[in-house]
Amino acid sequence: MTDTASRLDQILTKLRALDCRITPQRLAVLRILLESPGHPTMEEIYAQVRRDFPTVSLATIYKTATLLKGLGEVLEVGMRHGSSRYDAHKPYPHPHVICTHCKAILDFEELPLAELTQAIAEKTGFEIRDHQLEFFGLCPACREGGSPT
Amino acid sequence: MTDTASRLDQILTKLRALDCRITPQRLAVLRILLESPGHPTMEEIYAQVRRDFPTVSLATIYKTATLLKGLGEVLEVGMRHGSSRYDAHKPYPHPHVICTHCKAILDFEELPLAELTQAIAEKTGFEIRDHQLEFFGLCPACREGGSPT
DNA sequence: TTCTTTTGGAAAATTATTCTCCGCAAAGAA
DNA sequence: TTCTTTGCGGAGAATAATTTTCCAAAAGAA
């Protein structure tokens, strides 16, 4: 079984366990999230799902993504400007490197933020539940040709 | 001269050098940014400026903040949900600890992200220009009383 | 003063996201 | 099977945050 297939299976099992219906639309959203190598936006997912379900609405995409996010199966990557991106491959906080020109997003390997989180919790008294770390800049391609932003 | 006064002076000098007009409205926005201990939103700045300039518009606040951001004198802290916060005290990227319940924001001391930025640039070929690091959770007060989010 | 440029204000426009309402359809009960 | 309950999807409205447009007023230069 491929990674994608087993991940899909894992999520479907979780949905069933929670008495959530596996509708064709939800399945389509899930598939696209898992088949996208990158970090699609809602609009991109919407466009893809519409190829199979021309009448699907954007609200359904949002609802499904919110559901999956709530289950911890999808990570929302909040862009500072523009739409959020979604990642079903690594649904836990991890660093990103983002091109501000072409909007490309790269995952970056795990950093030892767990211990840092712990240190911050102790120092501030906060109960830390989440974090986000993003580096912004220009990707190699945009450094060359593009008009830098 | 106090820190706030010298910082204000420093920014005014920069504005003058760039032939930007120091209008009463801009001065008011600047003062509020520098007098706020926290990280105010546009709406909060707007409300404060309106006490002295009842006819000022929100657009003016945004224009001024955007100008200052462009000069590198104000940092925009992008919340994932809700309005951005602005910080004129430390206008360079630095970590924040944010309470998702009461929206409190704490600065956290500098972390050695400069060398990490350098490492990422070398590894990815990106020209890194900015980063953001935010930890989300519940502050001590909200852990106690509030209904956790 | 007169000309030119910049600024500020009001409202409209944009972008991203969420909500409401209603009919339908699936799953379990009888 | 038939009834019933509940969740789900779709259309469009609503909301929130931010930006833009347009024009008159203000400021600086000649």
CSV table of C-alpha atoms (C1' of nucleotides) in Angstrom, one decimal:
chain,number,residue,atom,x,y,z
A,1,MET,CA,0.0,0.0,0.0
A,2,THR,CA,1.4,3.4,-0.9
A,3,ASP,CA,1.9,6.1,1.6
A,4,THR,CA,-0.9,8.1,0.2
A,5,ALA,CA,-3.3,5.2,0.2
A,6,SER,CA,-2.5,4.2,3.8
A,7,ARG,CA,-2.7,7.8,5.0
A,8,LEU,CA,-6.1,8.1,3.3
A,9,ASP,CA,-7.2,4.9,4.9
A,10,GLN,CA,-6.0,6.1,8.3
A,11,ILE,CA,-8.1,9.3,7.9
A,12,LEU,CA,-11.2,7.5,6.7
A,13,THR,CA,-11.0,5.1,9.6
A,14,LYS,CA,-10.9,8.1,12.0
A,15,LEU,CA,-13.8,9.7,10.3
A,16,ARG,CA,-15.9,6.5,10.5
A,17,ALA,CA,-15.0,6.1,14.2
A,18,LEU,CA,-16.4,9.5,14.8
A,19,ASP,CA,-19.6,8.8,12.9
A,20,CYS,CA,-18.7,11.3,10.2
A,21,ARG,CA,-20.1,10.5,6.8
A,22,ILE,CA,-17.6,9.7,4.0
A,23,THR,CA,-19.4,11.6,1.3
A,24,PRO,CA,-18.1,11.7,-2.3
A,25,GLN,CA,-17.2,15.4,-1.9
A,26,ARG,CA,-15.3,14.8,1.3
A,27,LEU,CA,-13.5,11.9,-0.3
A,28,ALA,CA,-12.6,14.1,-3.2
A,29,VAL,CA,-11.2,16.9,-1.0
A,30,LEU,CA,-9.2,14.3,0.9
A,31,ARG,CA,-7.8,12.7,-2.2
A,32,ILE,CA,-6.7,16.1,-3.5
A,33,LEU,CA,-5.1,17.1,-0.3
A,34,LEU,CA,-3.2,13.8,-0.3
A,35,GLU,CA,-2.3,13.9,-3.9
A,36,SER,CA,-1.1,17.5,-4.0
A,37,PRO,CA,2.7,17.5,-3.4
A,38,GLY,CA,2.5,21.1,-2.3
A,39,HIS,CA,0.3,23.2,0.0
A,40,PRO,CA,-2.9,24.0,-1.9
A,41,THR,CA,-5.2,26.8,-1.1
A,42,MET,CA,-9.0,26.4,-0.7
A,43,GLU,CA,-9.5,27.8,-4.2
A,44,GLU,CA,-7.1,25.3,-5.7
A,45,ILE,CA,-8.8,22.4,-3.9
A,46,TYR,CA,-12.1,23.8,-5.0
A,47,ALA,CA,-11.1,24.0,-8.6
A,48,GLN,CA,-9.9,20.4,-8.5
A,49,VAL,CA,-13.0,19.0,-6.9
A,50,ARG,CA,-15.2,20.8,-9.4
A,51,ARG,CA,-13.7,18.8,-12.2
A,52,ASP,CA,-15.5,15.8,-10.7
A,53,PHE,CA,-18.3,17.6,-8.9
A,54,PRO,CA,-19.2,20.6,-11.0
A,55,THR,CA,-21.8,21.8,-8.5
A,56,VAL,CA,-19.7,21.5,-5.3
A,57,SER,CA,-19.6,24.8,-3.4
A,58,LEU,CA,-16.6,26.5,-1.8
A,59,ALA,CA,-18.4,26.3,1.5
A,60,THR,CA,-18.2,22.5,1.4
A,61,ILE,CA,-14.4,22.6,0.8
A,62,TYR,CA,-14.1,24.9,3.8
A,63,LYS,CA,-16.3,22.8,6.0
A,64,THR,CA,-14.3,19.6,5.1
A,65,ALA,CA,-11.0,21.3,5.7
A,66,THR,CA,-12.2,22.7,9.0
A,67,LEU,CA,-13.4,19.2,10.0
A,68,LEU,CA,-10.0,17.6,9.1
A,69,LYS,CA,-8.1,20.4,10.8
A,70,GLY,CA,-10.2,19.8,14.0
A,71,LEU,CA,-9.3,16.1,13.8
A,72,GLY,CA,-5.6,17.0,13.6
A,73,GLU,CA,-5.3,15.5,10.1
A,74,VAL,CA,-4.6,18.7,8.3
A,75,LEU,CA,-2.4,21.6,9.1
A,76,GLU,CA,-3.4,25.1,8.2
A,77,VAL,CA,-0.4,27.2,7.2
A,78,GLY,CA,-1.4,30.8,7.7
A,79,MET,CA,0.0,33.2,5.1
A,80,ARG,CA,0.4,36.7,6.3
A,81,HIS,CA,-1.2,37.9,3.1
A,82,GLY,CA,-3.3,35.8,0.9
A,83,SER,CA,-5.2,32.6,1.6
A,84,SER,CA,-4.1,29.9,4.0
A,85,ARG,CA,-2.5,26.8,2.6
A,86,TYR,CA,-3.3,23.2,3.8
A,87,ASP,CA,-1.1,20.2,4.3
A,88,ALA,CA,-2.4,16.8,5.0
A,89,HIS,CA,0.9,15.1,4.7
A,90,LYS,CA,2.5,16.5,7.8
A,91,PRO,CA,-0.4,17.7,9.9
A,92,TYR,CA,1.8,18.9,12.8
A,93,PRO,CA,3.6,22.2,13.1
A,94,HIS,CA,6.8,22.4,11.1
A,95,PRO,CA,8.9,25.1,9.6
A,96,HIS,CA,8.2,26.5,6.1
A,97,VAL,CA,10.2,28.4,3.7
A,98,ILE,CA,8.0,30.6,1.5
A,99,CYS,CA,8.8,32.6,-1.6
A,100,THR,CA,7.0,35.9,-1.3
A,101,HIS,CA,7.1,36.3,-5.1
A,102,CYS,CA,5.8,33.1,-6.5
A,103,LYS,CA,4.2,31.8,-3.3
A,104,ALA,CA,6.1,28.5,-3.4
A,105,ILE,CA,6.3,26.7,-0.1
A,106,LEU,CA,9.0,24.3,1.0
A,107,ASP,CA,8.9,22.1,4.1
A,108,PHE,CA,12.0,22.3,6.2
A,109,GLU,CA,13.2,19.5,8.3
A,110,GLU,CA,12.1,19.3,11.8
A,111,LEU,CA,13.9,21.7,14.2
A,112,PRO,CA,14.2,21.0,17.9
A,113,LEU,CA,11.3,23.2,18.7
A,114,ALA,CA,9.8,20.8,21.2
A,115,GLU,CA,12.4,21.6,23.9
A,116,LEU,CA,12.1,25.2,23.1
A,117,THR,CA,8.4,25.0,23.5
A,118,GLN,CA,8.9,23.4,26.9
A,119,ALA,CA,11.3,26.1,27.9
A,120,ILE,CA,8.9,28.8,26.9
A,121,ALA,CA,6.1,27.1,28.8
A,122,GLU,CA,8.1,27.0,32.0
A,123,LYS,CA,9.3,30.6,31.7
A,124,THR,CA,6.0,32.2,30.8
A,125,GLY,CA,3.5,30.0,32.5
A,126,PHE,CA,1.7,29.5,29.2
A,127,GLU,CA,0.3,26.2,28.1
A,128,ILE,CA,1.7,26.0,24.6
A,129,ARG,CA,-0.4,24.1,22.2
A,130,ASP,CA,0.8,25.1,18.8
A,131,HIS,CA,3.4,27.1,17.0
A,132,GLN,CA,4.3,28.3,13.6
A,133,LEU,CA,7.7,29.2,12.1
A,134,GLU,CA,7.9,30.6,8.6
A,135,PHE,CA,10.8,32.0,6.7
A,136,PHE,CA,10.0,34.5,3.9
A,137,GLY,CA,12.2,35.3,1.0
A,138,LEU,CA,12.9,34.7,-2.7
A,139,CYS,CA,13.3,31.3,-4.2
A,140,PRO,CA,16.2,30.7,-6.6
A,141,ALA,CA,14.0,31.1,-9.7
A,142,CYS,CA,12.5,34.4,-8.5
A,143,ARG,CA,15.9,35.8,-7.5
A,144,GLU,CA,17.0,35.5,-11.1
A,145,GLY,CA,14.2,36.6,-13.4
A,146,GLY,CA,11.5,38.2,-11.4
A,147,SER,CA,11.0,41.7,-10.2
A,148,PRO,CA,11.8,41.3,-6.5
A,149,THR,CA,9.0,42.3,-4.1
B,1,MET,CA,15.6,61.7,26.9
B,2,THR,CA,13.4,58.7,27.4
B,3,ASP,CA,13.6,55.6,25.2
B,4,THR,CA,10.2,56.4,23.7
B,5,ALA,CA,11.2,60.0,23.0
B,6,SER,CA,14.4,59.1,21.3
B,7,ARG,CA,12.8,56.4,19.3
B,8,LEU,CA,10.2,58.9,18.2
B,9,ASP,CA,12.9,61.3,17.3
B,10,GLN,CA,14.7,58.7,15.3
B,11,ILE,CA,11.7,57.8,13.3
B,12,LEU,CA,10.8,61.5,12.7
B,13,THR,CA,14.3,62.1,11.5
B,14,LYS,CA,14.0,59.2,9.0
B,15,LEU,CA,10.7,60.5,7.8
B,16,ARG,CA,12.1,64.0,7.2
B,17,ALA,CA,15.1,62.6,5.4
B,18,LEU,CA,12.7,60.9,3.0
B,19,ASP,CA,10.6,64.0,2.5
B,20,CYS,CA,7.6,62.5,4.1
B,21,ARG,CA,5.3,65.0,5.8
B,22,ILE,CA,5.0,64.8,9.5
B,23,THR,CA,1.3,65.4,9.7
B,24,PRO,CA,-0.6,65.6,13.0
B,25,GLN,CA,-2.3,62.4,12.2
B,26,ARG,CA,0.9,60.6,11.5
B,27,LEU,CA,2.4,61.9,14.6
B,28,ALA,CA,-0.6,60.7,16.6
B,29,VAL,CA,-0.3,57.2,15.1
B,30,LEU,CA,3.4,57.1,15.9
B,31,ARG,CA,2.9,58.3,19.5
B,32,ILE,CA,0.3,55.7,20.1
B,33,LEU,CA,2.5,52.9,18.7
B,34,LEU,CA,5.3,54.0,20.9
B,35,GLU,CA,3.3,54.5,24.0
B,36,SER,CA,1.4,51.2,23.8
B,37,PRO,CA,3.2,48.7,25.8
B,38,GLY,CA,1.5,45.9,23.9
B,39,HIS,CA,0.9,45.1,20.3
B,40,PRO,CA,-2.2,47.2,19.2
B,41,THR,CA,-4.4,46.4,16.3
B,42,MET,CA,-5.4,48.9,13.7
B,43,GLU,CA,-8.7,49.3,15.3
B,44,GLU,CA,-7.2,50.1,18.7
B,45,ILE,CA,-4.8,52.7,17.2
B,46,TYR,CA,-7.8,54.1,15.3
B,47,ALA,CA,-9.8,54.4,18.5
B,48,GLN,CA,-7.0,56.2,20.2
B,49,VAL,CA,-6.2,58.6,17.4
B,50,ARG,CA,-9.9,59.5,17.1
B,51,ARG,CA,-9.8,60.9,20.6
B,52,ASP,CA,-7.7,63.7,19.3
B,53,PHE,CA,-8.8,63.7,15.7
B,54,PRO,CA,-12.5,62.7,15.6
B,55,THR,CA,-12.7,62.8,11.9
B,56,VAL,CA,-9.6,60.6,11.1
B,57,SER,CA,-10.3,57.6,9.0
B,58,LEU,CA,-9.2,54.0,9.4
B,59,ALA,CA,-7.6,54.3,5.9
B,60,THR,CA,-5.2,56.9,7.2
B,61,ILE,CA,-4.1,54.6,10.0
B,62,TYR,CA,-3.5,51.8,7.6
B,63,LYS,CA,-1.6,54.1,5.2
B,64,THR,CA,0.6,55.3,8.0
B,65,ALA,CA,1.3,51.9,9.4
B,66,THR,CA,2.1,50.6,5.9
B,67,LEU,CA,4.5,53.5,5.4
B,68,LEU,CA,6.2,52.8,8.7
B,69,LYS,CA,6.4,49.1,7.9
B,70,GLY,CA,8.0,49.9,4.6
B,71,LEU,CA,10.6,51.9,6.4
B,72,GLY,CA,11.3,49.0,8.7
B,73,GLU,CA,10.2,51.0,11.7
B,74,VAL,CA,7.2,48.9,12.6
B,75,LEU,CA,6.7,45.2,12.7
B,76,GLU,CA,3.5,43.6,11.6
B,77,VAL,CA,2.6,40.5,13.6
B,78,GLY,CA,0.3,38.4,11.6
B,79,MET,CA,-2.3,36.7,13.7
B,80,ARG,CA,-3.7,33.6,12.0
B,81,HIS,CA,-7.2,34.7,12.8
B,82,GLY,CA,-8.2,38.2,13.5
B,83,SER,CA,-6.4,41.5,12.8
B,84,SER,CA,-2.7,42.0,12.6
B,85,ARG,CA,-0.8,43.5,15.5
B,86,TYR,CA,1.8,46.2,15.2
B,87,ASP,CA,5.0,46.7,17.2
B,88,ALA,CA,7.1,49.9,16.8
B,89,HIS,CA,9.4,49.0,19.8
B,90,LYS,CA,11.1,46.0,18.2
B,91,PRO,CA,10.6,46.4,14.5
B,92,TYR,CA,12.6,43.3,13.6
B,93,PRO,CA,11.4,39.7,13.6
B,94,HIS,CA,11.3,38.2,17.0
B,95,PRO,CA,9.3,35.3,18.6
B,96,HIS,CA,5.9,35.9,20.2
B,97,VAL,CA,3.9,33.9,22.7
B,98,ILE,CA,0.2,34.4,22.1
B,99,CYS,CA,-2.8,33.5,24.2
B,100,THR,CA,-5.4,32.2,21.9
B,101,HIS,CA,-8.1,32.9,24.5
B,102,CYS,CA,-7.5,36.5,25.6
B,103,LYS,CA,-5.2,37.5,22.7
B,104,ALA,CA,-2.4,38.6,25.0
B,105,ILE,CA,1.0,38.8,23.2
B,106,LEU,CA,4.3,38.5,24.9
B,107,ASP,CA,7.7,39.1,23.3
B,108,PHE,CA,10.2,36.4,23.8
B,109,GLU,CA,13.8,37.0,24.0
B,110,GLU,CA,15.9,36.7,20.9
B,111,LEU,CA,16.6,33.2,19.7
B,112,PRO,CA,19.6,32.3,17.6
B,113,LEU,CA,17.5,32.4,14.4
B,114,ALA,CA,20.1,34.4,12.5
B,115,GLU,CA,22.4,31.4,12.0
B,116,LEU,CA,19.4,29.2,11.3
B,117,THR,CA,18.3,31.6,8.6
B,118,GLN,CA,21.8,31.4,7.1
B,119,ALA,CA,21.7,27.7,7.1
B,120,ILE,CA,18.3,27.6,5.4
B,121,ALA,CA,19.5,30.1,2.8
B,122,GLU,CA,22.4,27.9,2.0
B,123,LYS,CA,20.4,24.7,1.9
B,124,THR,CA,17.5,25.9,-0.2
B,125,GLY,CA,19.0,28.6,-2.3
B,126,PHE,CA,16.4,31.1,-1.0
B,127,GLU,CA,17.3,34.6,-0.2
B,128,ILE,CA,15.6,34.9,3.2
B,129,ARG,CA,14.4,38.3,4.1
B,130,ASP,CA,12.1,37.8,7.0
B,131,HIS,CA,10.7,35.2,9.4
B,132,GLN,CA,8.0,34.8,11.9
B,133,LEU,CA,7.9,32.5,14.9
B,134,GLU,CA,4.8,32.4,17.1
B,135,PHE,CA,3.8,30.1,19.9
B,136,PHE,CA,0.1,29.7,20.6
B,137,GLY,CA,-1.5,28.6,23.8
B,138,LEU,CA,-3.2,29.7,27.0
B,139,CYS,CA,-1.7,32.3,29.3
B,140,PRO,CA,-1.7,31.6,33.1
B,141,ALA,CA,-4.9,33.6,33.7
B,142,CYS,CA,-6.8,31.9,30.9
B,143,ARG,CA,-5.7,28.4,32.1
B,144,GLU,CA,-7.4,29.1,35.3
B,145,GLY,CA,-10.7,30.7,34.8
B,146,GLY,CA,-11.6,30.8,31.2
B,147,SER,CA,-13.3,28.3,29.0
B,148,PRO,CA,-10.3,26.9,27.0
B,149,THR,CA,-10.5,27.3,23.3
C,1,DT,C1',0.2,84.2,-5.2
C,2,DT,C1',0.1,80.3,-8.3
C,3,DC,C1',1.5,75.8,-9.5
C,4,DT,C1',2.4,71.1,-8.2
C,5,DT,C1',2.4,67.4,-5.2
C,6,DT,C1',1.0,65.0,-1.3
C,7,DT,C1',-2.3,64.0,2.2
C,8,DG,C1',-6.5,62.7,4.5
C,9,DG,C1',-11.3,61.3,4.4
C,10,DA,C1',-15.5,58.8,2.9
C,11,DA,C1',-17.1,55.2,0.8
C,12,DA,C1',-16.7,51.5,-2.2
C,13,DA,C1',-14.2,47.5,-3.5
C,14,DT,C1',-11.6,43.3,-2.6
C,15,DT,C1',-10.3,39.2,-0.4
C,16,DA,C1',-10.9,35.4,2.5
C,17,DT,C1',-13.8,33.0,5.2
C,18,DT,C1',-18.1,31.7,7.6
C,19,DC,C1',-22.9,31.4,8.3
C,20,DT,C1',-27.9,30.6,7.3
C,21,DC,C1',-31.4,28.2,5.4
C,22,DC,C1',-33.5,24.6,3.2
C,23,DG,C1',-34.1,20.3,0.8
C,24,DC,C1',-32.1,15.9,0.3
C,25,DA,C1',-30.2,11.6,1.5
C,26,DA,C1',-28.2,8.2,4.6
C,27,DA,C1',-28.7,5.3,8.8
C,28,DG,C1',-31.2,3.4,12.3
C,29,DA,C1',-35.9,2.2,14.5
C,30,DA,C1',-40.3,0.0,14.1
D,1,DT,C1',-40.2,-1.5,3.9
D,2,DT,C1',-41.6,2.8,5.9
D,3,DC,C1',-40.7,6.3,9.2
D,4,DT,C1',-37.8,9.4,11.5
D,5,DT,C1',-33.8,11.7,13.0
D,6,DT,C1',-29.9,13.9,11.9
D,7,DG,C1',-26.1,15.3,9.2
D,8,DC,C1',-24.6,17.1,4.9
D,9,DG,C1',-24.3,19.8,0.6
D,10,DG,C1',-25.4,23.9,-2.1
D,11,DA,C1',-26.6,28.8,-3.0
D,12,DG,C1',-26.0,32.9,-1.7
D,13,DA,C1',-25.8,36.2,2.0
D,14,DA,C1',-23.0,37.9,5.7
D,15,DT,C1',-18.9,39.2,8.0
D,16,DA,C1',-14.2,40.7,8.9
D,17,DA,C1',-10.0,42.7,7.6
D,18,DT,C1',-7.8,45.4,4.6
D,19,DT,C1',-7.0,48.1,0.4
D,20,DT,C1',-8.2,51.2,-3.2
D,21,DT,C1',-10.4,55.1,-5.4
D,22,DC,C1',-11.5,59.6,-5.9
D,23,DC,C1',-11.5,64.3,-4.7
D,24,DA,C1',-10.9,68.3,-2.0
D,25,DA,C1',-7.8,70.5,1.2
D,26,DA,C1',-3.1,71.4,2.7
D,27,DA,C1',1.8,72.0,2.1
D,28,DG,C1',5.8,73.2,-0.3
D,29,DA,C1',8.1,75.4,-4.4
D,30,DA,C1',8.7,79.1,-7.7
